[in-house]
mmCIF file of C-alpha atoms in Angstrom:
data_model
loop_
_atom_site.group_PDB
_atom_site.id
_atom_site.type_symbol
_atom_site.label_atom_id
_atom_site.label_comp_id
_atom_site.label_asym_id
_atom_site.label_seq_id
_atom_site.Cartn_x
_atom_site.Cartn_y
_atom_site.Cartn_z
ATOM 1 C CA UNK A 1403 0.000 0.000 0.000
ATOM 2 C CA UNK A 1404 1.266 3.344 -0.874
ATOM 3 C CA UNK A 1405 2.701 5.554 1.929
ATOM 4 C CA UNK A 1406 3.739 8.876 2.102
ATOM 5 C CA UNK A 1407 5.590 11.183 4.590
ATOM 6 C CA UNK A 1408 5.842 14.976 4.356
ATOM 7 C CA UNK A 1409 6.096 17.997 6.965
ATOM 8 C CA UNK A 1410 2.898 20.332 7.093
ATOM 9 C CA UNK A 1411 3.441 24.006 7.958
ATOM 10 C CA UNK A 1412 1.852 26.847 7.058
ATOM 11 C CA UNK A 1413 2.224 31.144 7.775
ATOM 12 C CA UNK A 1414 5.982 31.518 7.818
ATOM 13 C CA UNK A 1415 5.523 34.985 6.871
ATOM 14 C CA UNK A 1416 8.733 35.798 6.470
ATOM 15 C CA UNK A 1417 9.206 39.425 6.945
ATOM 16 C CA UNK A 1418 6.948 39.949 10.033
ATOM 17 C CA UNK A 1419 7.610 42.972 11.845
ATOM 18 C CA UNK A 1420 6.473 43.283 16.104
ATOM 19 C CA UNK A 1421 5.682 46.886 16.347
ATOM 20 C CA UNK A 1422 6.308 46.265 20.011
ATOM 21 C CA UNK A 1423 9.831 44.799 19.573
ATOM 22 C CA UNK A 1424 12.732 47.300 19.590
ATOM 23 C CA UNK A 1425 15.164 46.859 16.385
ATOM 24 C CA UNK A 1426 17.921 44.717 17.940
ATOM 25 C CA UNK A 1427 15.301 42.561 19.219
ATOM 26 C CA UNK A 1428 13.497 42.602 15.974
ATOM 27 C CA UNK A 1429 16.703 41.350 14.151
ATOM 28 C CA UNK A 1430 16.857 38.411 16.659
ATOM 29 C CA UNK A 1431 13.223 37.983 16.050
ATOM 30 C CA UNK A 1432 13.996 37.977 12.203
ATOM 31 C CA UNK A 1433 16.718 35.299 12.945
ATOM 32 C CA UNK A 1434 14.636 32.797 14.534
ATOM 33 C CA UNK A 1435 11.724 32.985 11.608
ATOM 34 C CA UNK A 1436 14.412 31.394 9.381
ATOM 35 C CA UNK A 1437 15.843 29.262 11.878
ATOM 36 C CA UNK A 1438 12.403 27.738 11.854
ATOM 37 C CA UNK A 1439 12.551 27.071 8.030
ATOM 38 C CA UNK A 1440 15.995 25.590 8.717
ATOM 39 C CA UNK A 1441 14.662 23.527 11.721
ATOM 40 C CA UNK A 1442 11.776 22.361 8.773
ATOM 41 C CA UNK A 1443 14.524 21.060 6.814
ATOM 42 C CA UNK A 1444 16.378 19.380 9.696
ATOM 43 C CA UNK A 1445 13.006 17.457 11.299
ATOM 44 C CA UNK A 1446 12.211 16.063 7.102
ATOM 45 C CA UNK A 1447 16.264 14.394 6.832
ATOM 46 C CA UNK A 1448 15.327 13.374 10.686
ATOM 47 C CA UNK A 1449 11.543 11.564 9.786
ATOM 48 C CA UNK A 1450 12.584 10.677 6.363
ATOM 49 C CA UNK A 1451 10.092 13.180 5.228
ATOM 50 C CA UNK A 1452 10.174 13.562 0.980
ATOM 51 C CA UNK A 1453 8.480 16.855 1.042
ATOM 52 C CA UNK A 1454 7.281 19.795 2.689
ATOM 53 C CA UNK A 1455 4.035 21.284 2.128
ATOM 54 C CA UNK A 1456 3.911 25.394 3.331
ATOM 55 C CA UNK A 1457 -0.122 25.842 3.524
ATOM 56 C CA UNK A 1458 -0.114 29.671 2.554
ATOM 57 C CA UNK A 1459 1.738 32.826 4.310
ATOM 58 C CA UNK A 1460 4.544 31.606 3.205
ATOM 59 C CA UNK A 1461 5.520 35.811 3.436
ATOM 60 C CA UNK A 1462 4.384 38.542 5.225
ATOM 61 C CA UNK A 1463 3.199 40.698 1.869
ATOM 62 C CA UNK A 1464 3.896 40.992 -1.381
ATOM 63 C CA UNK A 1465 6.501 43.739 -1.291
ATOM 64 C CA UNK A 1466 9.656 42.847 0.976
ATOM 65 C CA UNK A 1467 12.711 44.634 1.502
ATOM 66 C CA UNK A 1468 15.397 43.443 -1.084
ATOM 67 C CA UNK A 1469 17.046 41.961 2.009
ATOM 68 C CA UNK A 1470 14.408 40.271 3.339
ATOM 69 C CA UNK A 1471 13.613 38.632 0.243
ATOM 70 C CA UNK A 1472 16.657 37.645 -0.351
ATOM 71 C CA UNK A 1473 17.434 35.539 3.056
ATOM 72 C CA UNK A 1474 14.281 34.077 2.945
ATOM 73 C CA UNK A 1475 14.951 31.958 -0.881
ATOM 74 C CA UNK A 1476 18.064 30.719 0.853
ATOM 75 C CA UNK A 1477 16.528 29.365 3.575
ATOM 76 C CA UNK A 1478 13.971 28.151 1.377
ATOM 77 C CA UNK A 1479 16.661 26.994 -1.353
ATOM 78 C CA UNK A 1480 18.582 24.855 1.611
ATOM 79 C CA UNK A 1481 15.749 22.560 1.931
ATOM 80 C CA UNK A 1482 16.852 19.259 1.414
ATOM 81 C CA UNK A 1483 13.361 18.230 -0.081
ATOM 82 C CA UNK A 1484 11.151 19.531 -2.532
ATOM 83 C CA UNK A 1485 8.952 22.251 -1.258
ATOM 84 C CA UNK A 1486 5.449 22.695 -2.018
ATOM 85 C CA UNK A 1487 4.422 26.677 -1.234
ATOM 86 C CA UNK A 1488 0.598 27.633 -1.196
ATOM 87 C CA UNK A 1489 -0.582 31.366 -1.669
ATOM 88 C CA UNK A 1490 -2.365 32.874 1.436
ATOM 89 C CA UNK A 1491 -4.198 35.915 2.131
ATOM 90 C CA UNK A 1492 -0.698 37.589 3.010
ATOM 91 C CA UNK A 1493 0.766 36.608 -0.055
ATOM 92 C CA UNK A 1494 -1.786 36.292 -2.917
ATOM 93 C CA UNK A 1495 -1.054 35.443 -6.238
ATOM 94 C CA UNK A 1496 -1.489 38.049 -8.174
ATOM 95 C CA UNK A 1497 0.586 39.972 -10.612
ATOM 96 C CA UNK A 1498 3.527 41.430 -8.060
ATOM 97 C CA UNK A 1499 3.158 37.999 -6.408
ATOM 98 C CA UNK A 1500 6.513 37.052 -4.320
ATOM 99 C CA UNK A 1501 6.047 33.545 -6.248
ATOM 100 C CA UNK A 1502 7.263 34.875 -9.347
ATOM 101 C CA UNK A 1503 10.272 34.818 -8.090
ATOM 102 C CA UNK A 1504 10.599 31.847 -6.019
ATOM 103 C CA UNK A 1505 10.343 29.654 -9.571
ATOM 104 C CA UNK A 1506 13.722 30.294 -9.819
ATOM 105 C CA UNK A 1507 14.682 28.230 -7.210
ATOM 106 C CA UNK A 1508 14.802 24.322 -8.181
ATOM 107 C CA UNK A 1509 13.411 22.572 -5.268
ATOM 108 C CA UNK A 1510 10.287 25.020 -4.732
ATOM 109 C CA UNK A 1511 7.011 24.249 -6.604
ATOM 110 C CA UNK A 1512 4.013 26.774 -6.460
ATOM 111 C CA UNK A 1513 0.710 25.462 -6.203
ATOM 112 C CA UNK A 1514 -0.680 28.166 -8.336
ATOM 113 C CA UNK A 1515 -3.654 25.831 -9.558
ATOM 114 C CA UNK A 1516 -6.452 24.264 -8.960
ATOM 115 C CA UNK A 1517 -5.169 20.952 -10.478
ATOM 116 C CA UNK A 1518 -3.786 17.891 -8.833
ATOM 117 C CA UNK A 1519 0.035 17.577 -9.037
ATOM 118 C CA UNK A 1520 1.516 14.265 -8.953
ATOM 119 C CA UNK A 1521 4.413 14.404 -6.431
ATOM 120 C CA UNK A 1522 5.244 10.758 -7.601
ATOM 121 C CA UNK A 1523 3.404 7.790 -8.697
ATOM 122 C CA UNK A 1524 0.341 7.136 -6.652
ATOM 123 C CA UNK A 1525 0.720 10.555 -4.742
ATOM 124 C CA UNK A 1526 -0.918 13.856 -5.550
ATOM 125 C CA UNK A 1527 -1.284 17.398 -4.240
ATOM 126 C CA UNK A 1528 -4.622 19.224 -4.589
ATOM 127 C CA UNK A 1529 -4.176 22.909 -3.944
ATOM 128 C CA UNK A 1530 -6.371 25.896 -3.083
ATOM 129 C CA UNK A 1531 -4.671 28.743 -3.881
ATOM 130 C CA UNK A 1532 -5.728 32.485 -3.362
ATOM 131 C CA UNK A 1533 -5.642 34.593 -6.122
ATOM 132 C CA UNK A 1534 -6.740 37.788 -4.111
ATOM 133 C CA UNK A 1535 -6.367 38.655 -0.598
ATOM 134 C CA UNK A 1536 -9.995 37.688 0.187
ATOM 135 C CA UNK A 1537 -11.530 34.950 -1.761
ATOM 136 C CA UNK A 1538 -15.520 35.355 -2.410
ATOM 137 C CA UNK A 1539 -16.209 31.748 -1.954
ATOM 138 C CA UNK A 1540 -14.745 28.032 -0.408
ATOM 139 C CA UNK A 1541 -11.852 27.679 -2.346
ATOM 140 C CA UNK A 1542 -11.237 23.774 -0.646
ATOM 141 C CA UNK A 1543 -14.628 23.262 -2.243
ATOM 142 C CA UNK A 1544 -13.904 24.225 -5.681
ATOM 143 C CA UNK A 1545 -10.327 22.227 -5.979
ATOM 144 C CA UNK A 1546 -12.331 19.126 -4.512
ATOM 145 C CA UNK A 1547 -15.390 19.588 -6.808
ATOM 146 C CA UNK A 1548 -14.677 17.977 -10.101
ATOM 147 C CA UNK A 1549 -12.653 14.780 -8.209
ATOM 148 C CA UNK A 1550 -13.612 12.009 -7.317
ATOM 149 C CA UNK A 1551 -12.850 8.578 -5.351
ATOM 150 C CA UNK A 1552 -9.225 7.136 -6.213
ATOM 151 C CA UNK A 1553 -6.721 5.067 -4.878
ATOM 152 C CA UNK A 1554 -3.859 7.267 -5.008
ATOM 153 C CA UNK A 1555 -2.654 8.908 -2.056
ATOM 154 C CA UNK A 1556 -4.247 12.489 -2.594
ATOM 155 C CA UNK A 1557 -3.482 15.595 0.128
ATOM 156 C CA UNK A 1558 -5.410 18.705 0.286
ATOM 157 C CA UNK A 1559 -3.817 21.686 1.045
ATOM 158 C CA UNK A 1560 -5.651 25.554 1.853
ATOM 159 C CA UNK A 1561 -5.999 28.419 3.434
ATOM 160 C CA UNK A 1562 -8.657 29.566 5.887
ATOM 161 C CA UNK A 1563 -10.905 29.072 8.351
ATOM 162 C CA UNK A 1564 -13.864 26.573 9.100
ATOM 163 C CA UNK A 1565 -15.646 28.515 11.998
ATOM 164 C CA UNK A 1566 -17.084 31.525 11.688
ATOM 165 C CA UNK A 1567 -14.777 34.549 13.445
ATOM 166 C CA UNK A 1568 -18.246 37.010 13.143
ATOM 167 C CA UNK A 1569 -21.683 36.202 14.040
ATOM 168 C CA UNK A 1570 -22.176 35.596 10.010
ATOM 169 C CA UNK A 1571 -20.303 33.133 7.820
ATOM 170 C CA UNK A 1572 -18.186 34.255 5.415
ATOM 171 C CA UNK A 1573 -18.957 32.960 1.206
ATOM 172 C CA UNK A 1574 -14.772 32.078 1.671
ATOM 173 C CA UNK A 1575 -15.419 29.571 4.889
ATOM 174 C CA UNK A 1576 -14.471 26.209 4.452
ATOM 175 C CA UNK A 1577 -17.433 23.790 4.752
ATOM 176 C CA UNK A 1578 -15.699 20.946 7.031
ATOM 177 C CA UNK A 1579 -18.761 18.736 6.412
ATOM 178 C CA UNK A 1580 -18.000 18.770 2.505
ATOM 179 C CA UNK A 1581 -13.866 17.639 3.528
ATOM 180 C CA UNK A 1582 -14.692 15.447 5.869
ATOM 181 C CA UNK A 1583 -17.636 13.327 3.397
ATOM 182 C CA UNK A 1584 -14.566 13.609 0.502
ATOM 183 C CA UNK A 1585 -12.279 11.787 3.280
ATOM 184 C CA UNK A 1586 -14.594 9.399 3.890
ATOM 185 C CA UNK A 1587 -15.300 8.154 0.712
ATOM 186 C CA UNK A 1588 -11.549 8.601 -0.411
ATOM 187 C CA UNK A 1589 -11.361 11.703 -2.417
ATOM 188 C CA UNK A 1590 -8.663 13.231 -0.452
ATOM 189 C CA UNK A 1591 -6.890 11.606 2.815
ATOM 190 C CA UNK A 1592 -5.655 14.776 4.215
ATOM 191 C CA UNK A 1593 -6.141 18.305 4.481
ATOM 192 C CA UNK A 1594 -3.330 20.536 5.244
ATOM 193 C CA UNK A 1595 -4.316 24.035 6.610
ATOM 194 C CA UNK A 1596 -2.778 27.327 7.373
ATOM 195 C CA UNK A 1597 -4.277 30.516 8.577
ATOM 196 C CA UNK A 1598 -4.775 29.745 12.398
ATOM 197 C CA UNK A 1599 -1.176 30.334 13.852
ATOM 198 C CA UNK A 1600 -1.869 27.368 16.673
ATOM 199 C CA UNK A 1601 -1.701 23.526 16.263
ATOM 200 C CA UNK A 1602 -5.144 22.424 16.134
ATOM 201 C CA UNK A 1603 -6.857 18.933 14.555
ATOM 202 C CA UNK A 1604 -10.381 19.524 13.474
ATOM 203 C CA UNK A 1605 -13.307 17.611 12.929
ATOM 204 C CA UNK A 1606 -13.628 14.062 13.443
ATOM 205 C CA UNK A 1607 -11.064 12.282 11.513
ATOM 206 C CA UNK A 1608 -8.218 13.395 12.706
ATOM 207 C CA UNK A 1609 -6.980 14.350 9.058
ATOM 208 C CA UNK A 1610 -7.735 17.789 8.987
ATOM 209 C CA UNK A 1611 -4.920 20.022 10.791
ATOM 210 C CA UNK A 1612 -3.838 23.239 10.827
ATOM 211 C CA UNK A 1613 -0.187 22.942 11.903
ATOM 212 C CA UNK A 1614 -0.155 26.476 13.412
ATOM 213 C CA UNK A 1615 3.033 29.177 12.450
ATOM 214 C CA UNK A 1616 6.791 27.183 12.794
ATOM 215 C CA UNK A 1617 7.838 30.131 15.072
ATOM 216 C CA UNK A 1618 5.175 32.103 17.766
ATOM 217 C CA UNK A 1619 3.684 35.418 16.399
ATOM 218 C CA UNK A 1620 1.778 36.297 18.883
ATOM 219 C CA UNK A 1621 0.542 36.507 22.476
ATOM 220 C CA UNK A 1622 -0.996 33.692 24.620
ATOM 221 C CA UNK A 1623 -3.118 35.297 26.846
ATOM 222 C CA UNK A 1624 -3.071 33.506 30.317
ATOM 223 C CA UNK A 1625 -5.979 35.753 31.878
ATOM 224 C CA UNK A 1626 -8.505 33.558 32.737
ATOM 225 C CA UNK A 1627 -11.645 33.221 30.550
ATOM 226 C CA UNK A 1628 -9.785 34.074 26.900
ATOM 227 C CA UNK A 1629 -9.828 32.020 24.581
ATOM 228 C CA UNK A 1630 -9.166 32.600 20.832
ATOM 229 C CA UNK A 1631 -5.685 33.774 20.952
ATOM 230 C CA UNK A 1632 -2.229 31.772 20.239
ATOM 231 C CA UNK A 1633 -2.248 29.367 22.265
ATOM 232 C CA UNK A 1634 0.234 26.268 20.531
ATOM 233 C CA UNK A 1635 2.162 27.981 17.797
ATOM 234 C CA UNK A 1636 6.260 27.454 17.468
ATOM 235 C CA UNK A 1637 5.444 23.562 15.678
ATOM 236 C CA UNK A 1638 5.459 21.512 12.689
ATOM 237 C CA UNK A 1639 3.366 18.450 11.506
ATOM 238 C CA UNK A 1640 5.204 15.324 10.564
ATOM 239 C CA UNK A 1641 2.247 13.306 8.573
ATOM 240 C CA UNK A 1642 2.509 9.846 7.587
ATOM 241 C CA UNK A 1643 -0.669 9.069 5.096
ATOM 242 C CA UNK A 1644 -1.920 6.047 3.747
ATOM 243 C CA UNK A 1645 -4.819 5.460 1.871
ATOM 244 C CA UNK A 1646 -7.749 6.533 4.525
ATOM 245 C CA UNK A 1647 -5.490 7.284 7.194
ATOM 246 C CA UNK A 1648 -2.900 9.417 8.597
ATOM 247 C CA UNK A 1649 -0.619 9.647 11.219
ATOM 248 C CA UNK A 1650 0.120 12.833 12.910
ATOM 249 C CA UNK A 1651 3.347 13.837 15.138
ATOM 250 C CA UNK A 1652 3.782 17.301 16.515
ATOM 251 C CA UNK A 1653 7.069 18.546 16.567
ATOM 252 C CA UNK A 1654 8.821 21.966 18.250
ATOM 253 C CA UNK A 1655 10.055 24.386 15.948
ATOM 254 C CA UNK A 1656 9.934 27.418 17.425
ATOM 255 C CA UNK A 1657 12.127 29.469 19.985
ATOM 256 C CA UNK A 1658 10.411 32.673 20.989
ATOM 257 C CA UNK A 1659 7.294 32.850 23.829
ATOM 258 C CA UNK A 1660 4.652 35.774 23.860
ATOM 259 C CA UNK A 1661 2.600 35.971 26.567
ATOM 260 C CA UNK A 1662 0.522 38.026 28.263
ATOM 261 C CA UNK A 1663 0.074 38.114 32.173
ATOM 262 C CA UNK A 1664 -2.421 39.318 34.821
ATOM 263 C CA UNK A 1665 -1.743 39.468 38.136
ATOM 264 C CA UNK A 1666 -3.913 40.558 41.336
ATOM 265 C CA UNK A 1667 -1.927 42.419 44.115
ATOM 266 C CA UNK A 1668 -2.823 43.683 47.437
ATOM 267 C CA UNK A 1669 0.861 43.635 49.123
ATOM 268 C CA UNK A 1670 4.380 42.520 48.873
ATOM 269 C CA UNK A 1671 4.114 38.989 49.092
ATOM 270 C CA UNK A 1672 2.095 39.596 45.820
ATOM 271 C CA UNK A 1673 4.526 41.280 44.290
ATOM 272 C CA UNK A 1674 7.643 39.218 44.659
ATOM 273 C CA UNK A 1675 5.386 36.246 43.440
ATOM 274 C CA UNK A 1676 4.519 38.571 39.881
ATOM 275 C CA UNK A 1677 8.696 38.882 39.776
ATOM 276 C CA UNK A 1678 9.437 35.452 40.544
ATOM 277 C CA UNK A 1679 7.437 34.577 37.668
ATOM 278 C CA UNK A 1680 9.081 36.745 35.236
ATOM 279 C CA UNK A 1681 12.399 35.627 36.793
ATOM 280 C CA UNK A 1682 11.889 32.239 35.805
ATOM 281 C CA UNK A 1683 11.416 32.823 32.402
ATOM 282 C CA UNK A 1684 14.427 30.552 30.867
ATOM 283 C CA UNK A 1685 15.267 32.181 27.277
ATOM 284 C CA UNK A 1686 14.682 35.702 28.217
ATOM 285 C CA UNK A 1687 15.839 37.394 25.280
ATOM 286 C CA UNK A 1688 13.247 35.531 23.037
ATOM 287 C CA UNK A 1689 10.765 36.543 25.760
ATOM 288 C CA UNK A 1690 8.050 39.078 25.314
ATOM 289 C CA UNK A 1691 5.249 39.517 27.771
ATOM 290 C CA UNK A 1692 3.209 42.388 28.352
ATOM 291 C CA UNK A 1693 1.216 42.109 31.941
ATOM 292 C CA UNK A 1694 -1.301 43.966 33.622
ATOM 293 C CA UNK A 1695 -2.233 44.328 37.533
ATOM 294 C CA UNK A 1696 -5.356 44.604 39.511
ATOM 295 C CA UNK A 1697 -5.701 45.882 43.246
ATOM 296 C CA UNK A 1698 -3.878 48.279 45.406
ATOM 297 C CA UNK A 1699 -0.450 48.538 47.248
ATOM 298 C CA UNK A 1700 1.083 50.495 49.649
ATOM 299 C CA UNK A 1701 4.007 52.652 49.080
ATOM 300 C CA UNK A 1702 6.932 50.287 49.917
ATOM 301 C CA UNK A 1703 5.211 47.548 47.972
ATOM 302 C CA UNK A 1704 4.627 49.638 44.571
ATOM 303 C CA UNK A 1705 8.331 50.696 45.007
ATOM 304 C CA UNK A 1706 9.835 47.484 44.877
ATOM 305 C CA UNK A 1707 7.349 46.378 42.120
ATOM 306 C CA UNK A 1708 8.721 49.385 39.482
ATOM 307 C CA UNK A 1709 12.294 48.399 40.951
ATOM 308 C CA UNK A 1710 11.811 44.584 40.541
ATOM 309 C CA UNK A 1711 10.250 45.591 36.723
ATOM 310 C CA UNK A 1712 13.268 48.451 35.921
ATOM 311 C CA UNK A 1713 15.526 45.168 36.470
ATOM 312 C CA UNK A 1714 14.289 42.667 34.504
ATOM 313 C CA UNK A 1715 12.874 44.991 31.701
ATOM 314 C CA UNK A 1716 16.277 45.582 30.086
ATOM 315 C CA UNK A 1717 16.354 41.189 29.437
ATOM 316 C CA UNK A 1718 13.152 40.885 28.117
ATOM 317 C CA UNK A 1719 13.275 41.205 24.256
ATOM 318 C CA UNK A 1720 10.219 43.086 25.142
ATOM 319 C CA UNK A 1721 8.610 43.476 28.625
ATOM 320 C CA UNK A 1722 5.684 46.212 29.036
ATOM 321 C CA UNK A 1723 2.341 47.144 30.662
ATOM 322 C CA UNK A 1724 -0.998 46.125 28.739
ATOM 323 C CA UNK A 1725 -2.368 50.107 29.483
ATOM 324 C CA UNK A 1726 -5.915 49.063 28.666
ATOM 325 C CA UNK A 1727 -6.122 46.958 31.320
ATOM 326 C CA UNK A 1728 -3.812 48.425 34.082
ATOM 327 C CA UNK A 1729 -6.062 48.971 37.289
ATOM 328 C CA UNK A 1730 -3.463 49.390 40.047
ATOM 329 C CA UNK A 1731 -3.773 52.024 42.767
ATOM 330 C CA UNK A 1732 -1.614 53.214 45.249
ATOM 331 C CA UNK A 1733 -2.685 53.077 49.124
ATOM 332 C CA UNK A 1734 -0.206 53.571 51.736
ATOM 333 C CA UNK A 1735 -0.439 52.496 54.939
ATOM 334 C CA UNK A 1736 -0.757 54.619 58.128
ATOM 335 C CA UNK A 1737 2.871 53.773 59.223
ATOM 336 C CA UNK A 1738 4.522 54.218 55.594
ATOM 337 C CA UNK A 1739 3.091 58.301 55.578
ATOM 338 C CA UNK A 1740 4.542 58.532 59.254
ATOM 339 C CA UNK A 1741 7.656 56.857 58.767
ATOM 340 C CA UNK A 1742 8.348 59.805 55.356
ATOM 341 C CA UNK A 1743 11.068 62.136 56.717
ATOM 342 C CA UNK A 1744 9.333 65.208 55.409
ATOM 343 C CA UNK A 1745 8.443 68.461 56.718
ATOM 344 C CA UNK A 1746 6.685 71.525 56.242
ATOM 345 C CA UNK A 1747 5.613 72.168 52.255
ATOM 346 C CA UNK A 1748 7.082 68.742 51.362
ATOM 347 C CA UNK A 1749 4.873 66.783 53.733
ATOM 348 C CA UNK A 1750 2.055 69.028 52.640
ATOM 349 C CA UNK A 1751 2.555 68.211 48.771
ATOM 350 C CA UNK A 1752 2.848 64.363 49.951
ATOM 351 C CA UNK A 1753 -0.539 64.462 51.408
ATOM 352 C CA UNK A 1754 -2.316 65.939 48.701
ATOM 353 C CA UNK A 1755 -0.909 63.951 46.155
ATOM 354 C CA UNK A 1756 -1.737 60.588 48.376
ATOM 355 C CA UNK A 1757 -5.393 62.053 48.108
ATOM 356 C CA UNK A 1758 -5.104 62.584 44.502
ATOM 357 C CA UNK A 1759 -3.583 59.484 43.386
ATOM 358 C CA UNK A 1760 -6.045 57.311 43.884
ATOM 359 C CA UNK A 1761 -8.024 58.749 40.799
ATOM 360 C CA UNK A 1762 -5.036 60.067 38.965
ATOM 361 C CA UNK A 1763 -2.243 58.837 37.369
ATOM 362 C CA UNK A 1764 0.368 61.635 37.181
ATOM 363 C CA UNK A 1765 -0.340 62.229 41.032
ATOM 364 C CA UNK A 1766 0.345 58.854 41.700
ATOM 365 C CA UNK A 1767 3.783 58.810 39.728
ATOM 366 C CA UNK A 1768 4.437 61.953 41.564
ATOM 367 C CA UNK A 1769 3.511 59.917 44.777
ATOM 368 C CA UNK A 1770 6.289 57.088 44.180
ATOM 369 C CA UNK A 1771 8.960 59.869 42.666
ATOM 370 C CA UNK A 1772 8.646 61.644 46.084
ATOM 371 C CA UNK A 1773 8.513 58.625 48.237
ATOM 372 C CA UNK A 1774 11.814 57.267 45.947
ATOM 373 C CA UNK A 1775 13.738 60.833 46.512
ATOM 374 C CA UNK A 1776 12.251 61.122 50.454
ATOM 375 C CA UNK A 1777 14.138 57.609 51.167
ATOM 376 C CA UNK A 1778 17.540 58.211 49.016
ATOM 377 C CA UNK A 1779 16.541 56.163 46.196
#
């Protein structure tokens, strides 16, 4: 019986810019997105793999930096196996398509049609490829539509979503029913998706996938209650499909963590636990985490929470507040205002701003700059 193995990935997007990275962390950042297609390469010599399929985003947009373009077709070129690249809703295919270019390299193929391509005897490749940034209807559908039953190991590959992100379906949402009735009766015997940056099966057969983004992209939120966000990006799919089946292996590909962090505070035992937690972060400088904090602290115990954070900022390849949901106040205790050697207008200020702070944010800065300079900070 035939028997295929191949790597499924999908939204490299090779030129992604963090808006909240600064630029030497952003070159790092840069780095690691083509380590990932060289870690690709590495896990297909490991499994044996004879091809990679990339399941659209393969870049960021149409119009990268000379650069950029150019380190990304060597990585791609290294590939020890033949590379089968998919046009996304990043990268369309349309007349200033980065795929024009990428024909030049031998081991890349561009599913640019609707029609099956024999990878070898017995295997084929059916593609859905956008030809505009936003299709107007199930693309998956149409390549499956004129095929039928066969006994050649076929693979689907596309781009987009099966679930509804509004309260209305989009005409470009793919019908899962419709893919999982053509793996039933042997159509197709896997579906490779991108689009959804996290590892996810779908359905019931456990041969639809999307293998999520090689390398993280964006934040896992760990507040409680979301849902939604990236929450398993950073692998790769190792498939192994025979006719009606498939085997499925997660494996890590990624280096960098994003997460973001809430934490509820009400003194300093709170505090140090919100800085242990960032302290034990292991790979800091492929780190980014922006946190927010609930509740109120005294005077002492804000001050060693902006000195615990003015430490470990500087490590972080980015470490910041989420603003929008910052709702800490400052509260000092009776023996913290009698313990401040000040006097006379000082003390005066002090007290008004204490009063103030608790519904302003400048007066509370000016709280914990006074309080730093009152005890030689």
């Amino acid at each position: 019986m035939t028997s295929v193995t191949f790597i499924h990935t999908s939204d490299l997007q090779l030129g992604m810019t963090r808006a909240f990275l600064p630029p030497e962390a952003q070159s790092r950042f840069d780095d690691a997105r083509l380590a990932a297609v060289t870690r690709l390469g590495e896990i297909a010599a490991e499994r044996g793999a004879e091809f990679i399929v990339v399941a659209g985003d393969v870049f960021e947009h149409n119009a990268l930096e000379k650069q950029t373009r150019g380190r990304a077709f060597e990585a791609l070129k290294a590939l020890p196996v033949p590379v089968y690249l998919l046009p996304g809703n990043h990268d369309p295919l349309v007349a200033d398509s980065m795929f024009t270019r990428t024909r030049a390299l031998d081991n890349v193929r561009v599913l640019d049609s609707f029609e099956p391509v024999e990878v070898r005897e017995s295997v084929e490749i059916v593609a859905a490829p956008l030809m505009a940034k936003h299709a107007s209807e199930d693309l998956v559908a149409r390549a499956l539509r004129p095929l039928g039953p066969t006994d050649a190991v076929r693979i689907a590959v596309g781009h987009g979503q099966v679930e509804a992100r509004t309260a209305e379906a989009g005409a470009d949402q793919i019908d899962l029913a419709n893919v999982e009735a053509k793996l039933a009766d042997g159509t197709i015997d896997y579906l490779a998706l991108g689009d959804t940056h996290s590892t996810r099966s779908l359905g019931t057969s456990g041969r639809v996938w999307f293998s999520g983004a090689p390398e993280t992209t964006d934040f896992h939120d760990h507040a409680p209650g979301v849902t939604g966000n990236e929450t398993d990006s950073g692998n790769a799919l190792v498939v192994t499909v025979t006719k009606g089946n498939a085997a499925v292996e997660k494996v890590r590909t990624g280096a960098w963590t994003f997460d973001a962090l809430h934490w509820e505070v009400s003194d300093e035992r709170d505090v140090e636990a919100a800085l242990d937690e960032l302290a034990a972060y292991p790979d800091k400088p492929r780190t980014v985490v922006k946190y927010s904090l609930e509740g109120t602290l005294g005077l002492e115990a804000t001050r060693r929470l902006e000195q615990g954070i003015d430490e470990l900022e500087p490590v972080f390849a980015a470490l910041y507040e989420r603003t929008r949901l910052m709702d800490l106040h400052l509260e000092p205790a009776a023996e913290e205002l009698a313990n401040l050697p000040l006097e006379g207008f000082a003390n005066s200020a002090m007290e008004e701003l204490i009063e103030l702070s608790a519904r302003d944010a400048a007066a509370r800065d000016a709280v914990n700059l006074l309080f730093r300079l009152s005890k030689g900070a």
